[in-house]
Amino acid sequence: MPTTAAASDTAATATATATAAAVATRTLAVPGATLHFQVAGRGPVLLLSQSGEGDAERTVDLVPHLTDTFTVVTYDRRGLSRSTLDDPARPVTMADHADDVARLLAEVTDGPSLMAGFSMGAAIGLRTVARHPGLLSALIAHEPVMPNLLAEADRAEHLAELAAIQQAYAAGGLPAAFPAIARHLGIDPAHDETEGDLTPQPLTPRRRANFGFFIGTEFTAVTTDDLDPAEPVRAAARAGTRIVAATGRTTRPTVHTYRCALALAARLGTEPVEFPGGHNGNTAFPRATARTLKTLLAR
């Protein structure tokens, strides 16, 4: 007999298989870019905003476990994969990303939406709350890469780490950048734990290009963003948006994005919520992450 958890995972996998074919792929022209996005499922709209180099397929194992409860939207951020830029030489800003979220959600619904952002996606979510009050009814902000949340000394350390990764990439490409990223996020690739039966995520030319854009362009968007970290909290309070600060259960407390989540929780006057796994738990533990999201967003 399977255990309760195993039976639950088996049922979730069956549901995921049944709904996998119901993914609609669409594009949306926005100022300066054309966005590629995907929609699947039924229920309240939930936008997943990915971490790092992740595009719409990065959470391919998570989405099917959410579509019985939510209409799930995933997308390629402008400049990644199939979301092409009109002018590749023009810098991409966090305000651009927040405006893209607003336009995407306006395309699929006419009411407030839910959003779960991971790392870069969490920072975009906080920018969105501040820039488009009332657009979101709830935001899960998992370990946002947002140096402005930190006190001065910690902020300087965070900025220096991001600059060091950019310098490593400029000097030696991804082979030099990957160890720096692993150190920055407290990841030990040789001992990473995951759920079973995950879709392989090989380092394809597309992912290589996405990493290059993320490190070369989007790091700069993060480090030059002038958002007052108090503004999302104020805007959320005015609009009735619930912000949940989240951490990975196994993320090391010294990791700056973990400390950003703690700082956000302190500003909100709440305790951070633990998600399964570490910084990339949404891709390493998709079934457990889906259960956590459903629990949080049902409140």
mmCIF file of C-alpha atoms in Angstrom:
data_model
loop_
_atom_site.group_PDB
_atom_site.id
_atom_site.type_symbol
_atom_site.label_atom_id
_atom_site.label_comp_id
_atom_site.label_asym_id
_atom_site.label_seq_id
_atom_site.Cartn_x
_atom_site.Cartn_y
_atom_site.Cartn_z
ATOM 1 C CA MET A 1 0.000 0.000 0.000
ATOM 2 C CA PRO A 2 1.385 3.468 -0.815
ATOM 3 C CA THR A 3 1.795 5.980 1.975
ATOM 4 C CA THR A 4 -0.649 8.898 2.155
ATOM 5 C CA ALA A 5 1.983 11.283 0.762
ATOM 6 C CA ALA A 6 2.899 8.861 -2.003
ATOM 7 C CA ALA A 7 -0.757 8.316 -2.873
ATOM 8 C CA SER A 8 -1.270 12.074 -2.949
ATOM 9 C CA ASP A 9 1.714 12.512 -5.248
ATOM 10 C CA THR A 10 0.454 9.694 -7.497
ATOM 11 C CA ALA A 11 -2.957 11.330 -7.762
ATOM 12 C CA ALA A 12 -1.345 14.713 -8.408
ATOM 13 C CA THR A 13 0.800 13.197 -11.145
ATOM 14 C CA ALA A 14 -2.280 11.658 -12.767
ATOM 15 C CA THR A 15 -4.042 15.017 -12.651
ATOM 16 C CA ALA A 16 -0.951 16.696 -14.079
ATOM 17 C CA THR A 17 -0.816 14.216 -16.951
ATOM 18 C CA ALA A 18 -4.492 14.722 -17.714
ATOM 19 C CA THR A 19 -4.194 18.506 -17.859
ATOM 20 C CA ALA A 20 -0.821 18.742 -19.598
ATOM 21 C CA ALA A 21 -2.391 19.087 -23.058
ATOM 22 C CA ALA A 22 -4.566 22.068 -22.070
ATOM 23 C CA VAL A 23 -1.827 24.695 -22.362
ATOM 24 C CA ALA A 24 -2.568 27.696 -24.590
ATOM 25 C CA THR A 25 0.487 29.473 -25.990
ATOM 26 C CA ARG A 26 0.025 33.139 -26.827
ATOM 27 C CA THR A 27 1.937 36.322 -27.603
ATOM 28 C CA LEU A 28 1.310 39.920 -26.609
ATOM 29 C CA ALA A 29 2.834 43.032 -28.164
ATOM 30 C CA VAL A 30 3.894 45.549 -25.504
ATOM 31 C CA PRO A 31 5.963 48.742 -25.743
ATOM 32 C CA GLY A 32 9.492 47.668 -26.666
ATOM 33 C CA ALA A 33 8.885 43.921 -26.860
ATOM 34 C CA THR A 34 6.679 40.983 -27.792
ATOM 35 C CA LEU A 35 5.904 38.718 -24.845
ATOM 36 C CA HIS A 36 5.484 34.943 -25.073
ATOM 37 C CA PHE A 37 3.187 33.472 -22.444
ATOM 38 C CA GLN A 38 1.241 30.328 -21.630
ATOM 39 C CA VAL A 39 -2.111 29.803 -19.918
ATOM 40 C CA ALA A 40 -3.427 26.566 -18.430
ATOM 41 C CA GLY A 41 -6.046 25.423 -15.941
ATOM 42 C CA ARG A 42 -9.164 26.872 -14.390
ATOM 43 C CA GLY A 43 -9.994 29.063 -11.426
ATOM 44 C CA PRO A 44 -8.462 32.310 -10.128
ATOM 45 C CA VAL A 45 -5.558 33.637 -12.208
ATOM 46 C CA LEU A 46 -2.129 32.832 -10.737
ATOM 47 C CA LEU A 47 0.921 34.303 -12.431
ATOM 48 C CA LEU A 48 4.211 32.490 -11.830
ATOM 49 C CA SER A 49 7.171 34.823 -12.229
ATOM 50 C CA GLN A 50 10.320 32.775 -12.591
ATOM 51 C CA SER A 51 13.722 32.972 -10.978
ATOM 52 C CA GLY A 52 17.015 33.592 -12.761
ATOM 53 C CA GLU A 53 17.175 32.644 -16.396
ATOM 54 C CA GLY A 54 13.847 30.849 -16.179
ATOM 55 C CA ASP A 55 11.307 31.199 -18.970
ATOM 56 C CA ALA A 56 7.762 29.850 -19.256
ATOM 57 C CA GLU A 57 9.033 26.255 -19.256
ATOM 58 C CA ARG A 58 11.176 26.551 -16.130
ATOM 59 C CA THR A 59 8.300 25.426 -13.906
ATOM 60 C CA VAL A 60 7.051 22.759 -16.310
ATOM 61 C CA ASP A 61 6.818 20.292 -13.403
ATOM 62 C CA LEU A 62 5.041 22.727 -11.063
ATOM 63 C CA VAL A 63 2.313 24.078 -13.335
ATOM 64 C CA PRO A 64 0.374 20.811 -13.850
ATOM 65 C CA HIS A 65 -0.042 20.425 -10.089
ATOM 66 C CA LEU A 66 -1.733 23.843 -9.876
ATOM 67 C CA THR A 67 -4.094 23.799 -12.836
ATOM 68 C CA ASP A 68 -6.898 22.000 -10.993
ATOM 69 C CA THR A 69 -7.186 25.059 -8.732
ATOM 70 C CA PHE A 70 -5.840 28.038 -10.692
ATOM 71 C CA THR A 71 -5.645 29.466 -14.167
ATOM 72 C CA VAL A 72 -1.856 29.460 -14.290
ATOM 73 C CA VAL A 73 0.033 31.995 -16.397
ATOM 74 C CA THR A 74 3.743 31.614 -17.113
ATOM 75 C CA TYR A 75 5.821 33.741 -19.445
ATOM 76 C CA ASP A 76 9.239 34.522 -20.853
ATOM 77 C CA ARG A 77 10.406 37.837 -19.400
ATOM 78 C CA ARG A 78 11.263 40.376 -22.076
ATOM 79 C CA GLY A 79 14.678 39.516 -23.503
ATOM 80 C CA LEU A 80 14.447 35.822 -22.574
ATOM 81 C CA SER A 81 13.771 33.026 -25.064
ATOM 82 C CA ARG A 82 10.770 33.918 -27.212
ATOM 83 C CA SER A 83 9.977 37.339 -25.679
ATOM 84 C CA THR A 84 11.892 39.388 -28.194
ATOM 85 C CA LEU A 85 13.054 42.965 -27.752
ATOM 86 C CA ASP A 86 12.403 45.636 -30.377
ATOM 87 C CA ASP A 87 15.780 47.192 -29.525
ATOM 88 C CA PRO A 88 18.189 44.728 -27.857
ATOM 89 C CA ALA A 89 20.577 47.581 -27.057
ATOM 90 C CA ARG A 90 18.033 49.364 -24.840
ATOM 91 C CA PRO A 91 18.421 48.531 -21.131
ATOM 92 C CA VAL A 92 15.609 46.574 -19.492
ATOM 93 C CA THR A 93 14.417 47.947 -16.159
ATOM 94 C CA MET A 94 12.443 46.571 -13.241
ATOM 95 C CA ALA A 95 9.710 49.072 -14.144
ATOM 96 C CA ASP A 96 9.548 47.460 -17.608
ATOM 97 C CA HIS A 97 9.077 44.074 -15.985
ATOM 98 C CA ALA A 98 6.336 45.375 -13.665
ATOM 99 C CA ASP A 99 4.513 46.983 -16.579
ATOM 100 C CA ASP A 100 4.760 43.708 -18.523
ATOM 101 C CA VAL A 101 3.096 41.893 -15.608
ATOM 102 C CA ALA A 102 0.272 44.451 -15.622
ATOM 103 C CA ARG A 103 -0.261 44.101 -19.374
ATOM 104 C CA LEU A 104 -0.169 40.297 -19.266
ATOM 105 C CA LEU A 105 -2.728 40.130 -16.490
ATOM 106 C CA ALA A 106 -4.983 42.655 -18.229
ATOM 107 C CA GLU A 107 -4.868 40.371 -21.267
ATOM 108 C CA VAL A 108 -6.160 37.318 -19.374
ATOM 109 C CA THR A 109 -8.466 38.743 -16.685
ATOM 110 C CA ASP A 110 -10.344 41.867 -15.684
ATOM 111 C CA GLY A 111 -9.933 41.522 -11.926
ATOM 112 C CA PRO A 112 -7.182 41.316 -9.305
ATOM 113 C CA SER A 113 -4.863 38.326 -9.696
ATOM 114 C CA LEU A 114 -2.585 36.152 -7.606
ATOM 115 C CA MET A 115 1.168 36.094 -8.164
ATOM 116 C CA ALA A 116 3.976 33.886 -6.947
ATOM 117 C CA GLY A 117 7.433 35.272 -7.652
ATOM 118 C CA PHE A 118 10.714 33.494 -7.070
ATOM 119 C CA SER A 119 13.995 35.427 -6.665
ATOM 120 C CA MET A 120 14.012 37.769 -9.686
ATOM 121 C CA GLY A 121 10.287 37.113 -10.057
ATOM 122 C CA ALA A 122 9.683 38.095 -6.430
ATOM 123 C CA ALA A 123 11.489 41.406 -6.951
ATOM 124 C CA ILE A 124 9.315 42.000 -10.027
ATOM 125 C CA GLY A 125 6.246 41.226 -7.936
ATOM 126 C CA LEU A 126 7.178 43.809 -5.317
ATOM 127 C CA ARG A 127 7.814 46.382 -8.055
ATOM 128 C CA THR A 128 4.401 45.528 -9.494
ATOM 129 C CA VAL A 129 2.611 46.021 -6.169
ATOM 130 C CA ALA A 130 4.194 49.475 -5.836
ATOM 131 C CA ARG A 131 3.712 50.517 -9.467
ATOM 132 C CA HIS A 132 0.250 49.052 -10.102
ATOM 133 C CA PRO A 133 -1.686 49.173 -6.812
ATOM 134 C CA GLY A 134 -4.655 46.829 -6.675
ATOM 135 C CA LEU A 135 -3.532 44.689 -9.613
ATOM 136 C CA LEU A 136 -2.688 41.804 -7.282
ATOM 137 C CA SER A 137 -4.833 40.441 -4.499
ATOM 138 C CA ALA A 138 -1.900 38.435 -3.130
ATOM 139 C CA LEU A 139 1.841 38.119 -3.806
ATOM 140 C CA ILE A 140 4.065 35.288 -2.615
ATOM 141 C CA ALA A 141 7.585 36.774 -2.607
ATOM 142 C CA HIS A 142 10.074 33.904 -2.335
ATOM 143 C CA GLU A 143 13.611 35.090 -1.523
ATOM 144 C CA PRO A 144 13.498 38.289 -3.603
ATOM 145 C CA VAL A 145 16.765 39.457 -5.148
ATOM 146 C CA MET A 146 16.306 43.019 -3.921
ATOM 147 C CA PRO A 147 19.345 44.613 -2.249
ATOM 148 C CA ASN A 148 17.346 47.713 -1.256
ATOM 149 C CA LEU A 149 15.518 45.641 1.353
ATOM 150 C CA LEU A 150 18.720 45.221 3.350
ATOM 151 C CA ALA A 151 20.492 47.490 5.803
ATOM 152 C CA GLU A 152 23.403 49.452 4.374
ATOM 153 C CA ALA A 153 26.261 47.028 5.115
ATOM 154 C CA ASP A 154 24.304 43.972 3.967
ATOM 155 C CA ARG A 155 23.094 45.847 0.892
ATOM 156 C CA ALA A 156 26.679 46.679 -0.050
ATOM 157 C CA GLU A 157 27.637 42.991 0.308
ATOM 158 C CA HIS A 158 24.700 41.900 -1.839
ATOM 159 C CA LEU A 159 25.558 44.421 -4.558
ATOM 160 C CA ALA A 160 29.218 43.376 -4.468
ATOM 161 C CA GLU A 161 28.279 39.704 -4.929
ATOM 162 C CA LEU A 162 26.114 40.498 -7.944
ATOM 163 C CA ALA A 163 28.910 42.630 -9.437
ATOM 164 C CA ALA A 164 31.408 39.800 -8.863
ATOM 165 C CA ILE A 165 29.169 37.367 -10.777
ATOM 166 C CA GLN A 166 28.922 39.827 -13.670
ATOM 167 C CA GLN A 167 32.699 40.231 -13.678
ATOM 168 C CA ALA A 168 33.213 36.460 -13.615
ATOM 169 C CA TYR A 169 30.837 36.047 -16.560
ATOM 170 C CA ALA A 170 32.553 38.829 -18.523
ATOM 171 C CA ALA A 171 35.962 37.226 -17.918
ATOM 172 C CA GLY A 172 35.166 33.537 -18.354
ATOM 173 C CA GLY A 173 31.561 33.046 -19.476
ATOM 174 C CA LEU A 174 29.203 30.616 -17.775
ATOM 175 C CA PRO A 175 31.959 28.208 -16.576
ATOM 176 C CA ALA A 176 33.302 31.061 -14.454
ATOM 177 C CA ALA A 177 29.895 32.458 -13.466
ATOM 178 C CA PHE A 178 28.239 29.230 -12.295
ATOM 179 C CA PRO A 179 30.528 28.657 -9.271
ATOM 180 C CA ALA A 180 30.033 32.292 -8.266
ATOM 181 C CA ILE A 181 26.244 31.914 -8.539
ATOM 182 C CA ALA A 182 26.331 28.696 -6.490
ATOM 183 C CA ARG A 183 28.305 30.454 -3.750
ATOM 184 C CA HIS A 184 25.938 33.437 -3.870
ATOM 185 C CA LEU A 185 22.884 31.207 -3.369
ATOM 186 C CA GLY A 186 24.482 28.685 -1.011
ATOM 187 C CA ILE A 187 23.928 25.851 -3.493
ATOM 188 C CA ASP A 188 25.985 22.661 -3.504
ATOM 189 C CA PRO A 189 25.166 21.085 -6.909
ATOM 190 C CA ALA A 190 26.776 17.790 -5.874
ATOM 191 C CA HIS A 191 24.371 17.347 -2.962
ATOM 192 C CA ASP A 192 21.154 18.941 -4.225
ATOM 193 C CA GLU A 193 18.047 17.015 -3.213
ATOM 194 C CA THR A 194 14.971 16.931 -5.446
ATOM 195 C CA GLU A 195 11.695 15.131 -5.886
ATOM 196 C CA GLY A 196 11.734 12.231 -8.334
ATOM 197 C CA ASP A 197 10.709 12.147 -11.994
ATOM 198 C CA LEU A 198 11.583 15.750 -12.820
ATOM 199 C CA THR A 199 11.746 16.941 -16.406
ATOM 200 C CA PRO A 200 15.410 17.277 -17.457
ATOM 201 C CA GLN A 201 16.600 20.881 -17.775
ATOM 202 C CA PRO A 202 19.753 20.605 -19.918
ATOM 203 C CA LEU A 203 21.939 23.618 -20.571
ATOM 204 C CA THR A 204 20.644 24.200 -24.100
ATOM 205 C CA PRO A 205 21.756 27.121 -26.293
ATOM 206 C CA ARG A 206 18.498 28.866 -25.322
ATOM 207 C CA ARG A 207 19.229 28.541 -21.615
ATOM 208 C CA ARG A 208 22.811 29.680 -22.171
ATOM 209 C CA ALA A 209 21.520 32.802 -23.904
ATOM 210 C CA ASN A 210 19.019 33.367 -21.088
ATOM 211 C CA PHE A 211 21.761 33.110 -18.472
ATOM 212 C CA GLY A 212 23.800 35.640 -20.433
ATOM 213 C CA PHE A 213 20.897 38.078 -20.588
ATOM 214 C CA PHE A 214 20.046 37.546 -16.931
ATOM 215 C CA ILE A 215 23.583 38.149 -15.720
ATOM 216 C CA GLY A 216 24.568 40.837 -18.193
ATOM 217 C CA THR A 217 21.350 42.871 -18.353
ATOM 218 C CA GLU A 218 18.948 41.958 -15.569
ATOM 219 C CA PHE A 219 21.517 42.048 -12.780
ATOM 220 C CA THR A 220 21.988 45.684 -13.750
ATOM 221 C CA ALA A 221 18.218 46.236 -13.643
ATOM 222 C CA VAL A 222 18.247 44.898 -10.069
ATOM 223 C CA THR A 223 21.302 46.801 -8.842
ATOM 224 C CA THR A 224 20.190 50.130 -10.315
ATOM 225 C CA ASP A 225 16.560 49.907 -9.225
ATOM 226 C CA ASP A 226 15.677 52.810 -6.950
ATOM 227 C CA LEU A 227 12.488 51.383 -5.463
ATOM 228 C CA ASP A 228 11.979 52.446 -1.858
ATOM 229 C CA PRO A 229 11.445 49.094 -0.071
ATOM 230 C CA ALA A 230 8.733 50.685 2.063
ATOM 231 C CA GLU A 231 6.636 51.541 -0.999
ATOM 232 C CA PRO A 232 5.347 48.023 -1.830
ATOM 233 C CA VAL A 233 4.313 47.608 1.802
ATOM 234 C CA ARG A 234 2.491 50.955 1.831
ATOM 235 C CA ALA A 235 0.869 50.304 -1.550
ATOM 236 C CA ALA A 236 -0.236 46.831 -0.454
ATOM 237 C CA ALA A 237 -1.813 48.213 2.712
ATOM 238 C CA ARG A 238 -3.713 50.861 0.743
ATOM 239 C CA ALA A 239 -4.945 48.431 -1.920
ATOM 240 C CA GLY A 240 -5.618 45.426 0.312
ATOM 241 C CA THR A 241 -2.937 43.269 -1.322
ATOM 242 C CA ARG A 242 -1.595 40.464 0.863
ATOM 243 C CA ILE A 243 2.184 40.038 0.599
ATOM 244 C CA VAL A 244 3.706 36.838 1.943
ATOM 245 C CA ALA A 245 7.479 36.774 2.434
ATOM 246 C CA ALA A 246 8.833 33.275 1.849
ATOM 247 C CA THR A 247 12.118 31.433 2.312
ATOM 248 C CA GLY A 248 13.443 28.041 1.318
ATOM 249 C CA ARG A 249 13.540 25.575 4.202
ATOM 250 C CA THR A 250 17.124 24.555 3.437
ATOM 251 C CA THR A 251 18.472 27.912 2.209
ATOM 252 C CA ARG A 252 21.454 28.972 4.278
ATOM 253 C CA PRO A 253 20.684 31.996 6.503
ATOM 254 C CA THR A 254 23.782 33.751 5.164
ATOM 255 C CA VAL A 255 22.357 33.884 1.622
ATOM 256 C CA HIS A 256 21.421 37.447 0.731
ATOM 257 C CA THR A 257 18.088 36.598 -0.901
ATOM 258 C CA TYR A 258 17.125 34.703 2.265
ATOM 259 C CA ARG A 259 18.003 37.800 4.280
ATOM 260 C CA CYS A 260 15.960 39.910 1.852
ATOM 261 C CA ALA A 261 12.931 37.741 2.620
ATOM 262 C CA LEU A 262 13.498 38.179 6.361
ATOM 263 C CA ALA A 263 13.795 41.939 5.908
ATOM 264 C CA LEU A 264 10.563 42.007 3.897
ATOM 265 C CA ALA A 265 8.754 39.994 6.567
ATOM 266 C CA ALA A 266 9.994 42.429 9.221
ATOM 267 C CA ARG A 267 8.603 45.363 7.223
ATOM 268 C CA LEU A 268 5.289 43.542 6.903
ATOM 269 C CA GLY A 269 5.230 42.701 10.605
ATOM 270 C CA THR A 270 4.885 38.983 9.814
ATOM 271 C CA GLU A 271 6.945 35.814 9.997
ATOM 272 C CA PRO A 272 8.335 34.419 6.717
ATOM 273 C CA VAL A 273 6.686 31.268 5.394
ATOM 274 C CA GLU A 274 8.928 28.280 4.667
ATOM 275 C CA PHE A 275 8.738 26.585 1.283
ATOM 276 C CA PRO A 276 10.214 23.160 0.496
ATOM 277 C CA GLY A 277 13.857 22.965 -0.550
ATOM 278 C CA GLY A 278 16.250 25.844 -0.938
ATOM 279 C CA HIS A 279 16.430 28.897 -3.170
ATOM 280 C CA ASN A 280 15.284 26.866 -6.200
ATOM 281 C CA GLY A 281 12.766 24.753 -4.332
ATOM 282 C CA ASN A 282 9.973 25.607 -6.773
ATOM 283 C CA THR A 283 11.762 23.597 -9.473
ATOM 284 C CA ALA A 284 13.376 20.970 -7.228
ATOM 285 C CA PHE A 285 10.212 20.174 -5.244
ATOM 286 C CA PRO A 286 7.299 21.050 -7.557
ATOM 287 C CA ARG A 287 4.670 18.820 -5.909
ATOM 288 C CA ALA A 288 5.442 20.059 -2.413
ATOM 289 C CA THR A 289 5.633 23.639 -3.685
ATOM 290 C CA ALA A 290 2.205 23.298 -5.305
ATOM 291 C CA ARG A 291 0.732 22.064 -2.022
ATOM 292 C CA THR A 292 2.269 24.994 -0.156
ATOM 293 C CA LEU A 293 0.997 27.521 -2.700
ATOM 294 C CA LYS A 294 -2.514 26.096 -2.576
ATOM 295 C CA THR A 295 -2.550 26.274 1.212
ATOM 296 C CA LEU A 296 -1.278 29.856 1.317
ATOM 297 C CA LEU A 297 -3.489 31.185 -1.473
ATOM 298 C CA ALA A 298 -6.641 29.559 -0.080
ATOM 299 C CA ARG A 299 -6.494 31.865 2.940
#
